[in-house]
XYZ file of C-alpha atoms in Angstrom:
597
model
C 51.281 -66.656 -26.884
C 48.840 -69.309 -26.077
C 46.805 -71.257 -28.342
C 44.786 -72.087 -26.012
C 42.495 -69.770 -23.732
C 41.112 -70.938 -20.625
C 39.139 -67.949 -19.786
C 37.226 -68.860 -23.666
C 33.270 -69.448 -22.974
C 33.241 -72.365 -25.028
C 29.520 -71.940 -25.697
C 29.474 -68.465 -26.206
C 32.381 -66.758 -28.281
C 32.742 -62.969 -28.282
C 35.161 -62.583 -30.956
C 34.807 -64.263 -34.378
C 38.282 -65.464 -33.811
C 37.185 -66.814 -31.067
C 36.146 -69.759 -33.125
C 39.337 -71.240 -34.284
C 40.739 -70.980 -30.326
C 37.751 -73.224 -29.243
C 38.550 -75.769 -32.165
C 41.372 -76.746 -29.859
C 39.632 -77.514 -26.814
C 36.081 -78.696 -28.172
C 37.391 -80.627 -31.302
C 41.534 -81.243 -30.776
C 41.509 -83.878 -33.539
C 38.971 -82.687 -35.899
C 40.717 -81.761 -39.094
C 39.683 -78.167 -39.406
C 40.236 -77.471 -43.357
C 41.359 -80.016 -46.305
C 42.190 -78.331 -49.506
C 43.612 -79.746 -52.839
C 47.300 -79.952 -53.568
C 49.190 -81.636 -56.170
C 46.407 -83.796 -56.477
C 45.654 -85.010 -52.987
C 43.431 -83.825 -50.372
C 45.514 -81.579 -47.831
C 44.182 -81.836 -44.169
C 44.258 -78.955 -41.329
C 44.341 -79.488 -38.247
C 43.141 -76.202 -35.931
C 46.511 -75.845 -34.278
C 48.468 -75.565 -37.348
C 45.531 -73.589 -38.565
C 46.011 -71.057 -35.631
C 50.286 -71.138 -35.840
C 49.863 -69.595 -39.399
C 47.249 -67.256 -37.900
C 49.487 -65.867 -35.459
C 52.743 -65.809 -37.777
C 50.932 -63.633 -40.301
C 49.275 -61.478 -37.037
C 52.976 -60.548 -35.956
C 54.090 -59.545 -39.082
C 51.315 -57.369 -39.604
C 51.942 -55.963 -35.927
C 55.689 -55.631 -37.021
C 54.058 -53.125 -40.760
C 52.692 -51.111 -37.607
C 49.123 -52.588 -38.553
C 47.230 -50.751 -35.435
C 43.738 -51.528 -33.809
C 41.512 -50.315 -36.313
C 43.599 -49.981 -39.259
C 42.423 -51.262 -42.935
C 43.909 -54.503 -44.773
C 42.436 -55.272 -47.880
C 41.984 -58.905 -48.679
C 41.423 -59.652 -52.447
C 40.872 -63.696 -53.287
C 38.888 -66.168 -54.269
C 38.221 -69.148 -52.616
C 41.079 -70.682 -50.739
C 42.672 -71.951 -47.430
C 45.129 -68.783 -46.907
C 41.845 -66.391 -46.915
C 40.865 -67.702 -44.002
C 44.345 -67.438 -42.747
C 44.688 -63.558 -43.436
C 41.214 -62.987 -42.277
C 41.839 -64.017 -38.549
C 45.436 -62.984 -38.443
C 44.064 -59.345 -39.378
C 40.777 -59.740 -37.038
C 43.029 -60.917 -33.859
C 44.905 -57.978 -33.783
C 41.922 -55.330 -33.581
C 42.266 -54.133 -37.492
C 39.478 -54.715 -39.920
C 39.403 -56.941 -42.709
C 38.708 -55.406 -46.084
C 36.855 -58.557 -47.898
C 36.822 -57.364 -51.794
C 35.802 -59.161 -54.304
C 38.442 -60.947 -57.351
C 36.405 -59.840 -60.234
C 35.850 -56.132 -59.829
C 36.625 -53.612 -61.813
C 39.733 -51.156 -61.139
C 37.276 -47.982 -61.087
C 35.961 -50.598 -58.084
C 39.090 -51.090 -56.388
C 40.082 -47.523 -56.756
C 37.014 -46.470 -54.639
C 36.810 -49.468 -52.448
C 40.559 -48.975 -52.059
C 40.451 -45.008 -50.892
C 36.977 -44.925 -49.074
C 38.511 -47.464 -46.802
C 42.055 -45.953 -46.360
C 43.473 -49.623 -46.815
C 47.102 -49.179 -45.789
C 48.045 -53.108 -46.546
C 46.808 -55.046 -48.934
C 47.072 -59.214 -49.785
C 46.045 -60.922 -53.156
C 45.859 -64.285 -54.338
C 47.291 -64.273 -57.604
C 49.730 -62.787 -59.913
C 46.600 -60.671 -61.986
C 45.517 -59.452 -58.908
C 48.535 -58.091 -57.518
C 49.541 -56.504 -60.652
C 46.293 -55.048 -60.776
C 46.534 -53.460 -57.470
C 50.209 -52.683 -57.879
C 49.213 -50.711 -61.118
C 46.611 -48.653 -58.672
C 49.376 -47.901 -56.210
C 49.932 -43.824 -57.315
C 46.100 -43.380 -56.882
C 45.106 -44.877 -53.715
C 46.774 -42.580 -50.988
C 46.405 -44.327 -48.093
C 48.206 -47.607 -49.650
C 51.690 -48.819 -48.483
C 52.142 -52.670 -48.913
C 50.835 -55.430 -51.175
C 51.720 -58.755 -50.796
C 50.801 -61.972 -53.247
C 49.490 -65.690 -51.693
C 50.871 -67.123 -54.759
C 54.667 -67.361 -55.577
C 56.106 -65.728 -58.246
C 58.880 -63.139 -59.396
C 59.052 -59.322 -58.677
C 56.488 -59.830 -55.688
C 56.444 -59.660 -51.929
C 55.313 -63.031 -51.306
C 52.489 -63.126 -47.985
C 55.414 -65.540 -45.794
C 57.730 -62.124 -45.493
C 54.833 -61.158 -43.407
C 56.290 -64.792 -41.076
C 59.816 -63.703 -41.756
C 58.964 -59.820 -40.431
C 56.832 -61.002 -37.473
C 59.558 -63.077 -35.902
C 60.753 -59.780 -34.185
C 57.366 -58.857 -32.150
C 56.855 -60.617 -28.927
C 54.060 -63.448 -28.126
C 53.223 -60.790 -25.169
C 52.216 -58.127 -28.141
C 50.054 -60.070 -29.909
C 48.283 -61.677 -26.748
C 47.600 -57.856 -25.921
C 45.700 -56.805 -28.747
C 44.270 -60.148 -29.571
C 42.731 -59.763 -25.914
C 42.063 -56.004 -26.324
C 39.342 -57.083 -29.064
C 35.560 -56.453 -28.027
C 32.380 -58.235 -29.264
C 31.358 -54.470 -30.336
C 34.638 -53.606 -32.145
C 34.631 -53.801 -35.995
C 35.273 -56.875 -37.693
C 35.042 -56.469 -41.439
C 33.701 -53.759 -44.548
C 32.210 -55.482 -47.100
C 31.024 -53.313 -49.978
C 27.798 -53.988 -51.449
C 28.133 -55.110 -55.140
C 26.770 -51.754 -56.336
C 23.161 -52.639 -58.368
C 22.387 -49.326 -57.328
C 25.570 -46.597 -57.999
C 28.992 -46.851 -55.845
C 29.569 -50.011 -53.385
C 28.741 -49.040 -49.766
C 31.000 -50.245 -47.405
C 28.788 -52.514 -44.758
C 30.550 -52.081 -41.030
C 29.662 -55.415 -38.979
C 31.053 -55.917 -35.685
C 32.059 -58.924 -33.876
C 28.614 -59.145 -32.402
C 26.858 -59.121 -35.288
C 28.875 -62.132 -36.927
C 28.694 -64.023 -34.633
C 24.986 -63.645 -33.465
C 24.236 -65.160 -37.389
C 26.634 -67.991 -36.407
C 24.243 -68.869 -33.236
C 21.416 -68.331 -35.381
C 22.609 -70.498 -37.806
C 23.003 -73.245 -35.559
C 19.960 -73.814 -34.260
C 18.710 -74.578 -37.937
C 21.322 -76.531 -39.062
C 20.789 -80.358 -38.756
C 24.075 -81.798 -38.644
C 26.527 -82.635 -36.112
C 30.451 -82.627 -35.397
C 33.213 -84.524 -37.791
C 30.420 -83.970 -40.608
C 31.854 -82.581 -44.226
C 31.086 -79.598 -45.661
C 32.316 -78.263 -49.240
C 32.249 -74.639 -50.281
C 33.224 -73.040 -53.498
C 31.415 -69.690 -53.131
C 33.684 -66.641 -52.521
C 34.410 -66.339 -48.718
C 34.282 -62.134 -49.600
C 30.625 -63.154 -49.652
C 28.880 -62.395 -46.359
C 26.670 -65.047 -46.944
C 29.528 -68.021 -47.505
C 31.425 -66.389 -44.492
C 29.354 -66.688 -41.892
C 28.350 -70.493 -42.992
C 31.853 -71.117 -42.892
C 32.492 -69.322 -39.359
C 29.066 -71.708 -38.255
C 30.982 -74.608 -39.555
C 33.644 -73.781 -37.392
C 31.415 -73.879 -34.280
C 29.412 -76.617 -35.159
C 32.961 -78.633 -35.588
C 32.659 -79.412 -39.550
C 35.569 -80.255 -41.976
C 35.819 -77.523 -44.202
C 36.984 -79.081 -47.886
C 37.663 -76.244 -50.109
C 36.637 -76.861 -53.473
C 39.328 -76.238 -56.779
C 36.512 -74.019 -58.560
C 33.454 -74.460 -60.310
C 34.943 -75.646 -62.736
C 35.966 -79.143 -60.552
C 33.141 -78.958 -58.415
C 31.543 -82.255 -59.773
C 34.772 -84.139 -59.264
C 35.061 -82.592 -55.696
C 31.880 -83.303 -54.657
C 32.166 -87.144 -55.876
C 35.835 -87.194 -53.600
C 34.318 -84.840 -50.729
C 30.495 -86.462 -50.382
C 29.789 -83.436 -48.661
C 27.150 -83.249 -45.691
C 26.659 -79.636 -46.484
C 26.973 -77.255 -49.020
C 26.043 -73.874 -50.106
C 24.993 -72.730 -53.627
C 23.311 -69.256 -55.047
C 20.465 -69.639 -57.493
C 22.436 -68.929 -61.141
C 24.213 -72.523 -59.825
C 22.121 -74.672 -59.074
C 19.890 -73.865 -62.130
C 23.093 -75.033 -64.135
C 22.888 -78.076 -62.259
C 19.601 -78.613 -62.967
C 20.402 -78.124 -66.706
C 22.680 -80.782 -66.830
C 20.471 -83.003 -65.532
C 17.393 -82.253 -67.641
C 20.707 -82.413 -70.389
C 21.245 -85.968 -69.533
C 17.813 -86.920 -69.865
C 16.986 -85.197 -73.271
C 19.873 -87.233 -74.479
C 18.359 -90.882 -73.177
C 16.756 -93.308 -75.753
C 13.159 -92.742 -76.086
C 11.846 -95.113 -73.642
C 14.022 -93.919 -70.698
C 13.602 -90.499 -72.019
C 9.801 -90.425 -71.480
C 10.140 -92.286 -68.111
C 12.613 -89.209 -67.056
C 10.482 -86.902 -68.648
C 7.011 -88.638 -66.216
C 9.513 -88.444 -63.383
C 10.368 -85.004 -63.458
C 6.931 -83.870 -63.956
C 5.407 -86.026 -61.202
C 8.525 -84.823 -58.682
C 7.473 -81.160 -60.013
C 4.529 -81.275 -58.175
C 6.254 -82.350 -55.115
C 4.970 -80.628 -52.019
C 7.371 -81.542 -49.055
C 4.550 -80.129 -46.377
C 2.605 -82.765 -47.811
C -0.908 -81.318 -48.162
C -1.608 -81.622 -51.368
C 0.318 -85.085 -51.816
C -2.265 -87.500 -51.859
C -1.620 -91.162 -51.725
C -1.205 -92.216 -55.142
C 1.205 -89.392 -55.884
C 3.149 -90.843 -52.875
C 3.236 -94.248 -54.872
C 4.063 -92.913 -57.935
C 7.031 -90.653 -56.591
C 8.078 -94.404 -54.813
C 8.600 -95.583 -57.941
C 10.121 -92.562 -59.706
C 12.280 -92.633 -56.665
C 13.941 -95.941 -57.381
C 13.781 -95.737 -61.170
C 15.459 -91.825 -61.708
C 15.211 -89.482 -58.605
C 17.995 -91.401 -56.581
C 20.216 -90.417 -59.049
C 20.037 -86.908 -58.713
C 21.497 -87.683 -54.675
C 23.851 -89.858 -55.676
C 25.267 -87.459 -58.462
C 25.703 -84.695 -55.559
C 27.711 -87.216 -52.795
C 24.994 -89.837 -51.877
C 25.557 -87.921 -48.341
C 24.091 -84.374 -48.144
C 22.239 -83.813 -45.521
C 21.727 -79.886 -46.333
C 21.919 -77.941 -49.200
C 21.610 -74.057 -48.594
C 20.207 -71.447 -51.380
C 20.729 -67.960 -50.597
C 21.671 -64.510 -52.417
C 18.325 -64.548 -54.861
C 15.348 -66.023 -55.657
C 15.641 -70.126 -56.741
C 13.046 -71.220 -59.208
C 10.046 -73.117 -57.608
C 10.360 -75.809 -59.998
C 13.740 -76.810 -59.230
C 13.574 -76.848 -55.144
C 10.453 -79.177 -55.691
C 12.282 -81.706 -57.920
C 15.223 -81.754 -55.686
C 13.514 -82.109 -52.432
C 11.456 -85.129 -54.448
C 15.021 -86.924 -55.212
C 15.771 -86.521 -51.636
C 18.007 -83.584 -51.666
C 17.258 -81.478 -48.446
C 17.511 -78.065 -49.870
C 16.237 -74.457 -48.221
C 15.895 -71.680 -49.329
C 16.801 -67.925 -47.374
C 16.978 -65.221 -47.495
C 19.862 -62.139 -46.118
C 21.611 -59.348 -46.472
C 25.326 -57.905 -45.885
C 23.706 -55.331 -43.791
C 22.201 -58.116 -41.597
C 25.178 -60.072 -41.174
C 23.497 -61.472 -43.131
C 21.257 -64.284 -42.098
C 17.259 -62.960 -41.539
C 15.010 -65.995 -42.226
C 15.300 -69.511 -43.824
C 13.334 -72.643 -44.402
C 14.140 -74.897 -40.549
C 14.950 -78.484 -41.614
C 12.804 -78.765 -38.340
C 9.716 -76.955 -39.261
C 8.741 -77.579 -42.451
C 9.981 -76.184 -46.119
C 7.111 -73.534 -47.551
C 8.617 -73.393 -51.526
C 8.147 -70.116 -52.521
C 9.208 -68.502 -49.418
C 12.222 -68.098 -47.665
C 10.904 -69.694 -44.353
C 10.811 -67.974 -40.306
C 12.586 -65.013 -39.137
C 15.801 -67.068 -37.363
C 16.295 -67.176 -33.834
C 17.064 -63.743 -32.394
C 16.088 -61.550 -35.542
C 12.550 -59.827 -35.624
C 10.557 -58.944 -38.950
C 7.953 -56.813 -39.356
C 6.348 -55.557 -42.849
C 5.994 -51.648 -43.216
C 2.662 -50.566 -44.966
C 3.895 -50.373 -48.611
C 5.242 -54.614 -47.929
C 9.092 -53.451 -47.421
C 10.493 -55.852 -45.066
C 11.947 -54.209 -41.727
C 14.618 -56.021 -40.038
C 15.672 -55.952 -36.161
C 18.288 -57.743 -34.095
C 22.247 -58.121 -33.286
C 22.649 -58.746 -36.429
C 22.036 -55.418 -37.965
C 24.812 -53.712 -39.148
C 26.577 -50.424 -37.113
C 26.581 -48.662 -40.756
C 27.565 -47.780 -43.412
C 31.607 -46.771 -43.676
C 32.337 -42.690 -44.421
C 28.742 -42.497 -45.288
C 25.988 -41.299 -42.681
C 23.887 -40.431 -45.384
C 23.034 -43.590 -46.477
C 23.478 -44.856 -43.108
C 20.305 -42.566 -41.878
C 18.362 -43.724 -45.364
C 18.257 -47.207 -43.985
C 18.091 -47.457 -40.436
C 15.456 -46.020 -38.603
C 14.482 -46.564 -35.234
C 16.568 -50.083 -35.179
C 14.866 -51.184 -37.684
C 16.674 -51.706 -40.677
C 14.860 -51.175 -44.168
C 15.642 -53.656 -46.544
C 14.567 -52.378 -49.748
C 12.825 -55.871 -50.344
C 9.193 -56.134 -50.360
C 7.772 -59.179 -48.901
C 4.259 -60.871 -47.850
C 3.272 -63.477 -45.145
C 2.519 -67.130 -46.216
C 0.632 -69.111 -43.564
C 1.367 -66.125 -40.979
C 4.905 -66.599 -40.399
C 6.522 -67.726 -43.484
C 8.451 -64.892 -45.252
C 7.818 -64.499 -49.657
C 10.205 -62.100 -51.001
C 8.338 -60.217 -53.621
C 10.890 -58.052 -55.171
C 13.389 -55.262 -54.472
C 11.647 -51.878 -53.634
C 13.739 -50.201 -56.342
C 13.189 -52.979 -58.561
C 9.254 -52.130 -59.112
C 8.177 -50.233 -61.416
C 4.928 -48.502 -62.916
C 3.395 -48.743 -66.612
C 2.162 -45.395 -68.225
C -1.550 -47.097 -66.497
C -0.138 -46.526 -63.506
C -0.198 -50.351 -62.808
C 2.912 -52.086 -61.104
C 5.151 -54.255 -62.271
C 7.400 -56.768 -59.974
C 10.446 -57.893 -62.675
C 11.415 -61.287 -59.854
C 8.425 -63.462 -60.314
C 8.220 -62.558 -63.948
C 11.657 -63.686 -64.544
C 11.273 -66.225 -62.523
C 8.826 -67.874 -64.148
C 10.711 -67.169 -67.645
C 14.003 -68.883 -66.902
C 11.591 -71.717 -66.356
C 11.729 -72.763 -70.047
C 14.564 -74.839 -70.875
C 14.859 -72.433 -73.987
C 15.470 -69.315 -71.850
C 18.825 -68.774 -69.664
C 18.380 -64.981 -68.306
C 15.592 -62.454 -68.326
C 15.440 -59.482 -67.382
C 11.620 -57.559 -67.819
C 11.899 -54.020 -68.889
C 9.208 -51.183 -68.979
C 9.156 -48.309 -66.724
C 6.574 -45.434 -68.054
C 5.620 -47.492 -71.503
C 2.863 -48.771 -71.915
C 3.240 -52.414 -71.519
C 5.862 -54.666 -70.041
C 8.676 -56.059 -72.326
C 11.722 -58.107 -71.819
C 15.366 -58.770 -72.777
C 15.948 -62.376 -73.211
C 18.870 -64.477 -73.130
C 18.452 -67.814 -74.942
C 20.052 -70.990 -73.895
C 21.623 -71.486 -77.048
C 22.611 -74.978 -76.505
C 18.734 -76.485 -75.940
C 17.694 -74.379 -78.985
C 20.339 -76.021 -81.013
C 18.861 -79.554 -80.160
C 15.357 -78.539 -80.786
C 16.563 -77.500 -84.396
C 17.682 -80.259 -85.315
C 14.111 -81.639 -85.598
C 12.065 -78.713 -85.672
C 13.931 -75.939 -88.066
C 16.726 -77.768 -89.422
C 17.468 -74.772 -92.044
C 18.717 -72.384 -89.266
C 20.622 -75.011 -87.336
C 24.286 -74.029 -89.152
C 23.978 -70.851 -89.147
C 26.400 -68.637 -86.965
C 25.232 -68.222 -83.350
C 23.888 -64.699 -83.909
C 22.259 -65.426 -86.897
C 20.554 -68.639 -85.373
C 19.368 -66.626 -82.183
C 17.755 -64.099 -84.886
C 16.056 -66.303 -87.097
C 12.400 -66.297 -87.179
C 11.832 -69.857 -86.066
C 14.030 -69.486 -82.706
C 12.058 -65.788 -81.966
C 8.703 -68.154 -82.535
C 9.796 -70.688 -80.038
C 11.026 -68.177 -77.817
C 8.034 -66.275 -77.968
C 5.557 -69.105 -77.443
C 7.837 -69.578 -74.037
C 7.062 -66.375 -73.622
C 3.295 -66.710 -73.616
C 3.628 -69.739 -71.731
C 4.967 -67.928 -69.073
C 2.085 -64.916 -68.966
C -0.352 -67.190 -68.563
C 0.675 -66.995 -64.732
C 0.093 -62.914 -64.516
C -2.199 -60.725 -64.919
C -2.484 -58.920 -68.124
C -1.273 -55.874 -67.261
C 1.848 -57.959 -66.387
C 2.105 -59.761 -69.146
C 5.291 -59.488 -71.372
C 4.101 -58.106 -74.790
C 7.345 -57.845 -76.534
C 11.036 -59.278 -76.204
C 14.147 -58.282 -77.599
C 16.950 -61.563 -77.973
C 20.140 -60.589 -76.757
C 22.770 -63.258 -77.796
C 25.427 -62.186 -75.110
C 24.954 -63.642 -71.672
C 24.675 -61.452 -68.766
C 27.968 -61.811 -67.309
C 30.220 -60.399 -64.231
C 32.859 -59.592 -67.161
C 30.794 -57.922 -68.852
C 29.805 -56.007 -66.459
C 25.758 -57.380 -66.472
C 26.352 -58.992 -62.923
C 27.500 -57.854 -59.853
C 30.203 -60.479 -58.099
C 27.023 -61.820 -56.058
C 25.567 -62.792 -60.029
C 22.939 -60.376 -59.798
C 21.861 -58.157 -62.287
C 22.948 -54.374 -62.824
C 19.581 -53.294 -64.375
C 20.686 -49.826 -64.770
C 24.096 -51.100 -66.715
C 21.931 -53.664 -68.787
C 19.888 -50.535 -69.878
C 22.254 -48.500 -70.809
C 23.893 -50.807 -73.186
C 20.451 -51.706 -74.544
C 18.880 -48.823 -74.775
C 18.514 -48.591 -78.233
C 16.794 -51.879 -78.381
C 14.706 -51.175 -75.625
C 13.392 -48.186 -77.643
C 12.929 -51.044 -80.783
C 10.364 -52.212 -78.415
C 8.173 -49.221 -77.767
C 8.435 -47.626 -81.529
């Protein structure tokens, strides 16, 4: 078995497992991961890396794992899942990426529709979980458990197992593998009925990971920190690019350390979806609500002077460049130093980010661009190039390789190596989506400037008014979880006559502005707060605020306060934090019909 391949095209990789092999000869002392263990900072070199890969790969060869087969791989972020995913790639089987925080009904389906024969979870929930799902998944033999603990088969048996299969084996399959041969399913988080299993090949991996790096702007032995679930097509293939690029990997401890890790790390690079970053940006408009009252209004002139930041720079006249000097040195430069003092990029994907908060962090220096993608697409389609300009608002240029064209009714089409073979056991919905080689979205999009792509909303997403006018929910909540008062929105209406919305308050900010403005209601139970008359005033003048952008057929007449956050537990969110409209309306349907009586 070697590690290394001389016959590897170091600047062209077939296989995405590929990329570990040429760690060794392009980068032999580059550490390739660092993770957190009793404290300290655990580095990996590539070899070592690789050694694990292999062990694992035999013992999966010795289960009779063939070319082709299933495994399921169920955990969150952490060194071994990158461990089990090449191990199972190398051998020609197909790694099952499934989300931690599913349901069972999920994993049941998932489970079957992919015949998994083996499967590997992180933790003791997780196994039990699938353990407990054993008698009603047919196909299912094994299930193993990363973490140690009793009355499990622990993931190192798969070592112990593998010692009996030759090096020879596993250099024959590994070699065996084809750019065109499957890589991975990953089911689609299911906004729309059951998860589809997305088929992406080797190919269309790695032709994102090319892509990728011709708009990324940093080099070898830089530092990148990622906390988002690797399941995640998205966080995937930015991890696989980091691998080509030659970037330390740190592996964040969870959201719930991320601002200590990112203070130890100083990450170059990092990736974030939307729902984070605008709790980011809530802590720091939190720390400046709480300043005295001088530094409080000289935050307060800061943040609205960076809000008006344009980073193309045509509407920034001279003055405004003075002014942002100065609100530079006096409060913006904290925001970079609070994320690292060193990132070069930070990378939005997954949804839409408010406006508002990409131009106040561009203005404090933090390089952040937006994109846009889908599982289906491997999933990188277009982003804002550090090297041509950010358009906020938009999601940038089709990336290199990947062609976009808009149908007549605005739905973006989609063409390149990075479109998906299909969809897994289902040629139904295969057919539904591509056409021709193009493949249809379900996102409707317009031009900016000619070539810079605005995603408008999904197709399915849309709907009309009883006036036959159309409403687009995105912008509208957009523009609503604007207010510091309002955490989620989601806009309601289909066949009424108007437009209303659900709204979820951000309880804490309401509590402050109580304190001063409607001290009665400030003890009151949470529920009984949210309900009050005073917080549905302020809500609702937010609310008006924010129509004042659409047109009135648009415009949200009526809201409904709902004082449980959409959640992924509670089955509001899908694991990619977007929202399940059709679950949201079920459970409110009887306020939703409040609205319209």
């Amino acid at each position: 078995m070697e590690l290394i391949n001389p016959t590897l095209n170091m600047d062209n990789p077939k296989r995405v497992f590929d990329l570990a092999y040429r760690q060794i000869l392009s980068f032999p002392d580059l550490p390739m991961f660092a993770y957190k263990s009793a404290g300290q900072w655990q580095m990996v070199s590539s070899r070592d890396f690789l050694e694990e890969v292999c062990a694992i790969s035999k013992g999966l060869i010795a289960l009779d794992v063939k070319p082709g087969d299933k495994v399921g791989l169920v955990a969150e972020s952490r060194y071994e899942w990158h461990v089990v995913d090449f191990a199972i790639q190398q051998i020609g089987a197909v790694t099952v990426a499934v989300y931690p925080n599913i349901t069972d009904a999920d994993y049941q389906f998932i489970f079957n529709d992919a015949e998994i024969r083996l499967c590997i979870a992180s933790d003791k929930t997780l196994y039990q979980r699938i353990c407990n799902l054993v008698d009603s998944i047919y196909s299912l033999k094994y299930v193993f458990a990363i973490n140690k603990f009793a009355e499990s088969r622990h993931w190192k048996e798969l070592a112990d197992l593998g010692r009996a299969v030759s090096n020879s084996q596993l250099d024959d399959l590994r070699d065996a593998v084809q750019a065109h041969d499957l890589a991975t399913l990953i089911y689609t988080s299911g906004t729309t009925g059951k998860p589809k299993g997305v088929m992406l090949t080797h190919l269309n991996l790695l032709s994102c990971v090319f892509a990728a790096r011709e708009v990324t702007p940093l080099q070898t032995n830089s530092k990148a920190l990622t906390f988002l679930p690797p399941c995640h097509a998205y966080e995937r293939m930015v991890i696989y690019t980091y691998f080509y690029i030659g970037i330390t990997v740190y592996i964040a401890e969870g959201l719930e350390h991320i601002g200590q890790n990112i203070k130890d790390v100083k990450p170059h690079i990092m990736t974030a979806v939307p729902r984070i970053m605008e709790k980011l940006f809530e802590n720091i408009m939190k720390t400046g609500s709480n300043l005295p009252d001088f530094k409080k209004k000289l935050f307060d002139w800061a943040i609205t002077l960076a809000e008006q930041f344009d980073p193309t720079g045509e509407t920034n006249g001279f003055f405004y460049k003075q002014k942002l000097s100065i609100a530079r040195r006096l409060i913006l430069n904290k925001f970079h130093a609070a994320l690292g003092g060193n990132l070069v990029t930070v990378v939005s994907g997954s949804a839409s980010l408010q406006p508002r908060i990409i131009r106040v962090l561009l203005a404090a220096r933090n390089p952040i661009y937006e994109g846009y993608g889908l599982t289906e697409a491997s999933p990188l389609i277009a982003v804002n190039f550090y090297n041509r300009g950010v358009r906020v608002g938009t999601v940038g240029n089709a990336v290199k390789g990947v062609e976009i064209k808009l149908a007549s009714d605005g739905e973006i089409l989609v063409k390149g190596s990075n479109v998906m073979a299909g969809y897994y056991n289902n040629p139904e919905a295969t057919a539904e989506v591509l056409k021709d080689g193009w493949l249809y979205t379900g996102d409707i999009g317009k031009w900016i400037n000619n070539d810079y792509l605005k995603i408008i909303d999904r197709k399915k997403e849309m709907f009309k008014i009883s006036g036959g006018k159309y409403i687009v929910p995105q912008p509208i909540e957009t523009k609503l979880v604007e207010s510091a008062f309002i955490e989620q929105a989601m806009v309601v209406g289909e066949s009424m006559k108007y437009a209303s919305a659900f709204i979820v308050p951000n309880y804490a900010s309401l509590k402050e502005w109580a304190r001063e403005n409607a001290p009665t209601v400030v003890d009151l139970p949470k529920q009984q707060f949210l309900y009050s008359p005073a917080i549905y005033k302020r809500i609702n003048q937010e609310v008006k605020l924010a129509n004042k952008h659409f047109g009135n057929w648009e415009q949200i007449k009526k809201i409904t306060i709902l004082p449980q956050e959409f959640t992924i537990e509670n089955g509001a969110l899908t694991p990619t934090l977007k929202m399940k409209r059709r679950e949201i309306m079920k459970k409110y349907q009887h306020e939703f019909e409040q609205m319209y009586n």
